[in-house]
Amino acid sequence: MKAAARAALLRALEARFAAHPVRHRGITWREVAARLADRPASLAVLEAMERTGGEPDVIGAMADGRVTFCDCAPESPTGRRSLCYDPEALERRKENKPAGSAVGLAAELGVALLTEAQYRALQQLGEFDRKTASWILTPPDVRALGGALFCDRRYGQVFTYHNGAESYYGARGFRGRIDI
């Protein structure tokens, strides 16, 4: 990453961090900046999250000092919508194939899909996906039967739904996270 792009990304991350202190109580930007400085490869992942509309922000810290970045865009990231669930579902789709899959793109970006518990925890930090939905990591037993799970927030509640893994919709994408 070129110096100017790196500086712009760090400014955007710092501004978002400052604008949403409830997402990362007890964590300072100085701590986050130090983690990023020690792990320059992680900036490429954060840049990809930013470029695809994720608006990554710190949502917590781990006992070992790592910080967790997660997509905090109000709606499912625009650059990650209209995707089926995983590469297997994409391969099985015979007509009207989407451009890709959530699991496949997450791997390309270097992020993990949120679990249902992580998605619900994120919703404690703000209101996300009030008009869109996001694929979540689907348990193997559900996926083995051809299904996949997604979540959204409606009527002040967080809902988990199921759909065929091969399905895709313009208002459904995915949120990713990375521990740095």
PDB file of C-alpha atoms in Angstrom:
ATOM      1  CA  MET A   1       0.000   0.000   0.000  1.00  0.00           C
ATOM      2  CA  LYS A   2       1.395   3.392  -0.980  1.00  0.00           C
ATOM      3  CA  ALA A   3       2.107   5.877   1.801  1.00  0.00           C
ATOM      4  CA  ALA A   4      -0.648   8.301   0.750  1.00  0.00           C
ATOM      5  CA  ALA A   5      -3.290   5.543   0.623  1.00  0.00           C
ATOM      6  CA  ARG A   6      -2.111   4.188   3.971  1.00  0.00           C
ATOM      7  CA  ALA A   7      -2.323   7.637   5.563  1.00  0.00           C
ATOM      8  CA  ALA A   8      -5.812   8.224   4.136  1.00  0.00           C
ATOM      9  CA  LEU A   9      -7.022   4.855   5.413  1.00  0.00           C
ATOM     10  CA  LEU A  10      -5.606   5.490   8.882  1.00  0.00           C
ATOM     11  CA  ARG A  11      -7.274   8.930   8.971  1.00  0.00           C
ATOM     12  CA  ALA A  12     -10.633   7.388   8.003  1.00  0.00           C
ATOM     13  CA  LEU A  13     -10.295   4.633  10.619  1.00  0.00           C
ATOM     14  CA  GLU A  14      -9.288   7.103  13.326  1.00  0.00           C
ATOM     15  CA  ALA A  15     -12.178   9.452  12.478  1.00  0.00           C
ATOM     16  CA  ARG A  16     -14.675   6.566  12.607  1.00  0.00           C
ATOM     17  CA  PHE A  17     -13.151   5.352  15.872  1.00  0.00           C
ATOM     18  CA  ALA A  18     -13.560   8.833  17.395  1.00  0.00           C
ATOM     19  CA  ALA A  19     -17.126   9.201  16.106  1.00  0.00           C
ATOM     20  CA  HIS A  20     -18.382   5.946  17.688  1.00  0.00           C
ATOM     21  CA  PRO A  21     -16.848   5.545  21.167  1.00  0.00           C
ATOM     22  CA  VAL A  22     -19.637   3.234  22.350  1.00  0.00           C
ATOM     23  CA  ARG A  23     -18.309   0.521  20.038  1.00  0.00           C
ATOM     24  CA  HIS A  24     -14.961   0.292  21.812  1.00  0.00           C
ATOM     25  CA  ARG A  25     -15.178   1.446  25.416  1.00  0.00           C
ATOM     26  CA  GLY A  26     -11.877   1.189  27.245  1.00  0.00           C
ATOM     27  CA  ILE A  27      -9.794   1.067  24.055  1.00  0.00           C
ATOM     28  CA  THR A  28      -7.726   4.022  22.894  1.00  0.00           C
ATOM     29  CA  TRP A  29      -6.812   4.916  19.339  1.00  0.00           C
ATOM     30  CA  ARG A  30      -3.180   4.882  20.454  1.00  0.00           C
ATOM     31  CA  GLU A  31      -3.511   1.160  21.272  1.00  0.00           C
ATOM     32  CA  VAL A  32      -5.190   0.466  17.937  1.00  0.00           C
ATOM     33  CA  ALA A  33      -2.617   2.480  15.983  1.00  0.00           C
ATOM     34  CA  ALA A  34       0.188   0.556  17.680  1.00  0.00           C
ATOM     35  CA  ARG A  35      -1.393  -2.781  16.693  1.00  0.00           C
ATOM     36  CA  LEU A  36      -1.753  -1.591  13.105  1.00  0.00           C
ATOM     37  CA  ALA A  37       1.814  -0.290  12.965  1.00  0.00           C
ATOM     38  CA  ASP A  38       3.100  -3.693  14.107  1.00  0.00           C
ATOM     39  CA  ARG A  39       0.944  -5.511  11.525  1.00  0.00           C
ATOM     40  CA  PRO A  40       1.095  -3.578   8.246  1.00  0.00           C
ATOM     41  CA  ALA A  41      -0.409  -6.502   6.274  1.00  0.00           C
ATOM     42  CA  SER A  42      -3.649  -6.016   8.191  1.00  0.00           C
ATOM     43  CA  LEU A  43      -4.054  -2.614   6.536  1.00  0.00           C
ATOM     44  CA  ALA A  44      -4.683  -4.350   3.203  1.00  0.00           C
ATOM     45  CA  VAL A  45      -7.583  -6.236   4.763  1.00  0.00           C
ATOM     46  CA  LEU A  46      -9.006  -3.066   6.306  1.00  0.00           C
ATOM     47  CA  GLU A  47      -8.607  -1.262   2.980  1.00  0.00           C
ATOM     48  CA  ALA A  48     -10.571  -4.040   1.257  1.00  0.00           C
ATOM     49  CA  MET A  49     -13.284  -3.801   3.902  1.00  0.00           C
ATOM     50  CA  GLU A  50     -13.414  -0.037   3.369  1.00  0.00           C
ATOM     51  CA  ARG A  51     -13.359  -0.266  -0.440  1.00  0.00           C
ATOM     52  CA  THR A  52     -16.327  -2.663  -0.473  1.00  0.00           C
ATOM     53  CA  GLY A  53     -18.424  -0.392   1.751  1.00  0.00           C
ATOM     54  CA  GLY A  54     -17.936  -2.050   5.128  1.00  0.00           C
ATOM     55  CA  GLU A  55     -16.894   1.000   7.162  1.00  0.00           C
ATOM     56  CA  PRO A  56     -14.709  -1.089   9.511  1.00  0.00           C
ATOM     57  CA  ASP A  57     -14.425  -0.020  13.125  1.00  0.00           C
ATOM     58  CA  VAL A  58     -13.039  -1.484  16.329  1.00  0.00           C
ATOM     59  CA  ILE A  59     -15.721  -3.331  18.290  1.00  0.00           C
ATOM     60  CA  GLY A  60     -13.637  -4.888  21.050  1.00  0.00           C
ATOM     61  CA  ALA A  61     -10.329  -6.119  22.392  1.00  0.00           C
ATOM     62  CA  MET A  62      -9.116  -9.550  23.394  1.00  0.00           C
ATOM     63  CA  ALA A  63      -7.135 -10.569  26.455  1.00  0.00           C
ATOM     64  CA  ASP A  64      -4.016 -11.057  24.326  1.00  0.00           C
ATOM     65  CA  GLY A  65      -4.136  -7.428  23.146  1.00  0.00           C
ATOM     66  CA  ARG A  66      -5.649  -8.027  19.728  1.00  0.00           C
ATOM     67  CA  VAL A  67      -8.426  -5.683  18.616  1.00  0.00           C
ATOM     68  CA  THR A  68     -11.433  -6.748  16.596  1.00  0.00           C
ATOM     69  CA  PHE A  69     -12.470  -4.755  13.547  1.00  0.00           C
ATOM     70  CA  CYS A  70     -15.931  -5.379  12.112  1.00  0.00           C
ATOM     71  CA  ASP A  71     -17.982  -3.919   9.280  1.00  0.00           C
ATOM     72  CA  CYS A  72     -20.104  -1.222  10.893  1.00  0.00           C
ATOM     73  CA  ALA A  73     -21.814   0.266   7.827  1.00  0.00           C
ATOM     74  CA  PRO A  74     -25.472   0.949   8.671  1.00  0.00           C
ATOM     75  CA  GLU A  75     -26.579  -1.484   5.942  1.00  0.00           C
ATOM     76  CA  SER A  76     -24.918  -4.587   4.562  1.00  0.00           C
ATOM     77  CA  PRO A  77     -21.847  -3.404   2.614  1.00  0.00           C
ATOM     78  CA  THR A  78     -22.818  -2.338  -0.899  1.00  0.00           C
ATOM     79  CA  GLY A  79     -19.805  -3.949  -2.536  1.00  0.00           C
ATOM     80  CA  ARG A  80     -20.713  -7.332  -1.065  1.00  0.00           C
ATOM     81  CA  ARG A  81     -24.344  -7.851  -2.017  1.00  0.00           C
ATOM     82  CA  SER A  82     -26.124 -10.115  -4.507  1.00  0.00           C
ATOM     83  CA  LEU A  83     -23.964 -13.081  -3.536  1.00  0.00           C
ATOM     84  CA  CYS A  84     -25.001 -16.644  -2.819  1.00  0.00           C
ATOM     85  CA  TYR A  85     -23.691 -18.205   0.382  1.00  0.00           C
ATOM     86  CA  ASP A  86     -20.572 -20.200  -0.560  1.00  0.00           C
ATOM     87  CA  PRO A  87     -18.548 -21.479  -3.555  1.00  0.00           C
ATOM     88  CA  GLU A  88     -20.421 -24.799  -3.517  1.00  0.00           C
ATOM     89  CA  ALA A  89     -23.742 -22.989  -3.868  1.00  0.00           C
ATOM     90  CA  LEU A  90     -22.299 -20.833  -6.643  1.00  0.00           C
ATOM     91  CA  GLU A  91     -21.133 -23.932  -8.509  1.00  0.00           C
ATOM     92  CA  ARG A  92     -24.533 -25.622  -8.151  1.00  0.00           C
ATOM     93  CA  ARG A  93     -26.432 -22.617  -9.442  1.00  0.00           C
ATOM     94  CA  LYS A  94     -27.120 -23.309 -13.128  1.00  0.00           C
ATOM     95  CA  GLU A  95     -29.020 -20.183 -14.228  1.00  0.00           C
ATOM     96  CA  ASN A  96     -28.728 -16.528 -13.294  1.00  0.00           C
ATOM     97  CA  LYS A  97     -25.531 -17.072 -11.354  1.00  0.00           C
ATOM     98  CA  PRO A  98     -24.481 -14.258  -9.027  1.00  0.00           C
ATOM     99  CA  ALA A  99     -21.028 -12.734  -9.380  1.00  0.00           C
ATOM    100  CA  GLY A 100     -19.728 -14.720  -6.425  1.00  0.00           C
ATOM    101  CA  SER A 101     -20.360 -16.024  -2.939  1.00  0.00           C
ATOM    102  CA  ALA A 102     -20.178 -14.500   0.527  1.00  0.00           C
ATOM    103  CA  VAL A 103     -17.814 -17.151   1.880  1.00  0.00           C
ATOM    104  CA  GLY A 104     -15.602 -16.917  -1.203  1.00  0.00           C
ATOM    105  CA  LEU A 105     -15.376 -13.130  -1.160  1.00  0.00           C
ATOM    106  CA  ALA A 106     -14.776 -13.096   2.604  1.00  0.00           C
ATOM    107  CA  ALA A 107     -11.780 -15.383   2.046  1.00  0.00           C
ATOM    108  CA  GLU A 108     -10.494 -13.112  -0.741  1.00  0.00           C
ATOM    109  CA  LEU A 109     -10.802 -10.066   1.517  1.00  0.00           C
ATOM    110  CA  GLY A 110      -9.177 -11.844   4.467  1.00  0.00           C
ATOM    111  CA  VAL A 111     -12.156 -11.569   6.824  1.00  0.00           C
ATOM    112  CA  ALA A 112     -14.440 -14.032   8.565  1.00  0.00           C
ATOM    113  CA  LEU A 113     -18.223 -14.011   8.328  1.00  0.00           C
ATOM    114  CA  LEU A 114     -19.924 -13.245  11.615  1.00  0.00           C
ATOM    115  CA  THR A 115     -21.482 -16.039  13.627  1.00  0.00           C
ATOM    116  CA  GLU A 116     -25.026 -15.526  14.855  1.00  0.00           C
ATOM    117  CA  ALA A 117     -23.709 -14.659  18.331  1.00  0.00           C
ATOM    118  CA  GLN A 118     -21.248 -12.139  16.887  1.00  0.00           C
ATOM    119  CA  TYR A 119     -23.980 -10.589  14.741  1.00  0.00           C
ATOM    120  CA  ARG A 120     -26.225 -10.206  17.785  1.00  0.00           C
ATOM    121  CA  ALA A 121     -23.342  -8.719  19.793  1.00  0.00           C
ATOM    122  CA  LEU A 122     -22.705  -6.199  16.993  1.00  0.00           C
ATOM    123  CA  GLN A 123     -26.355  -5.168  17.174  1.00  0.00           C
ATOM    124  CA  GLN A 124     -25.779  -4.204  20.824  1.00  0.00           C
ATOM    125  CA  LEU A 125     -23.419  -1.486  19.563  1.00  0.00           C
ATOM    126  CA  GLY A 126     -25.846   0.087  17.092  1.00  0.00           C
ATOM    127  CA  GLU A 127     -28.699  -0.639  14.725  1.00  0.00           C
ATOM    128  CA  PHE A 128     -27.483  -2.393  11.598  1.00  0.00           C
ATOM    129  CA  ASP A 129     -29.268  -3.935   8.602  1.00  0.00           C
ATOM    130  CA  ARG A 130     -32.602  -2.183   9.083  1.00  0.00           C
ATOM    131  CA  LYS A 131     -33.212  -2.303   5.309  1.00  0.00           C
ATOM    132  CA  THR A 132     -30.790  -5.036   4.240  1.00  0.00           C
ATOM    133  CA  ALA A 133     -29.704  -8.443   5.522  1.00  0.00           C
ATOM    134  CA  SER A 134     -26.363 -10.178   6.012  1.00  0.00           C
ATOM    135  CA  TRP A 135     -25.318 -13.791   5.515  1.00  0.00           C
ATOM    136  CA  ILE A 136     -23.829 -15.278   8.696  1.00  0.00           C
ATOM    137  CA  LEU A 137     -21.607 -18.288   9.247  1.00  0.00           C
ATOM    138  CA  THR A 138     -23.916 -21.267   8.870  1.00  0.00           C
ATOM    139  CA  PRO A 139     -23.562 -24.390  11.034  1.00  0.00           C
ATOM    140  CA  PRO A 140     -22.333 -27.417   9.048  1.00  0.00           C
ATOM    141  CA  ASP A 141     -25.490 -29.440   9.714  1.00  0.00           C
ATOM    142  CA  VAL A 142     -27.699 -26.720   8.194  1.00  0.00           C
ATOM    143  CA  ARG A 143     -25.341 -26.243   5.277  1.00  0.00           C
ATOM    144  CA  ALA A 144     -25.202 -30.012   4.634  1.00  0.00           C
ATOM    145  CA  LEU A 145     -28.950 -29.883   3.999  1.00  0.00           C
ATOM    146  CA  GLY A 146     -28.576 -27.084   1.428  1.00  0.00           C
ATOM    147  CA  GLY A 147     -29.456 -24.172   3.677  1.00  0.00           C
ATOM    148  CA  ALA A 148     -27.706 -21.057   4.885  1.00  0.00           C
ATOM    149  CA  LEU A 149     -28.509 -18.449   7.528  1.00  0.00           C
ATOM    150  CA  PHE A 150     -28.796 -14.680   7.412  1.00  0.00           C
ATOM    151  CA  CYS A 151     -29.825 -11.962   9.856  1.00  0.00           C
ATOM    152  CA  ASP A 152     -31.329  -8.506   9.887  1.00  0.00           C
ATOM    153  CA  ARG A 153     -32.895  -6.014  12.281  1.00  0.00           C
ATOM    154  CA  ARG A 154     -36.607  -5.276  11.981  1.00  0.00           C
ATOM    155  CA  TYR A 155     -39.185  -3.926  14.411  1.00  0.00           C
ATOM    156  CA  GLY A 156     -36.479  -3.297  17.015  1.00  0.00           C
ATOM    157  CA  GLN A 157     -35.464  -6.981  17.018  1.00  0.00           C
ATOM    158  CA  VAL A 158     -32.682  -9.043  15.469  1.00  0.00           C
ATOM    159  CA  PHE A 159     -33.976 -11.947  13.405  1.00  0.00           C
ATOM    160  CA  THR A 160     -32.207 -15.014  12.050  1.00  0.00           C
ATOM    161  CA  TYR A 161     -33.639 -16.629   8.924  1.00  0.00           C
ATOM    162  CA  HIS A 162     -32.799 -19.426   6.543  1.00  0.00           C
ATOM    163  CA  ASN A 163     -32.694 -19.678   2.789  1.00  0.00           C
ATOM    164  CA  GLY A 164     -31.252 -21.992   0.204  1.00  0.00           C
ATOM    165  CA  ALA A 165     -27.505 -21.374   0.003  1.00  0.00           C
ATOM    166  CA  GLU A 166     -27.851 -20.833  -3.750  1.00  0.00           C
ATOM    167  CA  SER A 167     -30.195 -17.855  -3.325  1.00  0.00           C
ATOM    168  CA  TYR A 168     -29.063 -14.259  -3.618  1.00  0.00           C
ATOM    169  CA  TYR A 169     -30.755 -10.893  -3.325  1.00  0.00           C
ATOM    170  CA  GLY A 170     -29.757  -7.312  -4.006  1.00  0.00           C
ATOM    171  CA  ALA A 171     -30.357  -6.352  -0.391  1.00  0.00           C
ATOM    172  CA  ARG A 172     -28.394  -9.246   1.146  1.00  0.00           C
ATOM    173  CA  GLY A 173     -24.644  -9.166   1.612  1.00  0.00           C
ATOM    174  CA  PHE A 174     -22.336 -10.033   4.471  1.00  0.00           C
ATOM    175  CA  ARG A 175     -20.376  -8.410   7.259  1.00  0.00           C
ATOM    176  CA  GLY A 176     -16.836  -9.428   8.058  1.00  0.00           C
ATOM    177  CA  ARG A 177     -14.496  -9.196  10.987  1.00  0.00           C
ATOM    178  CA  ILE A 178     -10.801  -9.512  11.629  1.00  0.00           C
ATOM    179  CA  ASP A 179      -8.767  -9.725  14.834  1.00  0.00           C
ATOM    180  CA  ILE A 180      -5.558  -7.719  14.627  1.00  0.00           C
TER     181      ILE A 180
END
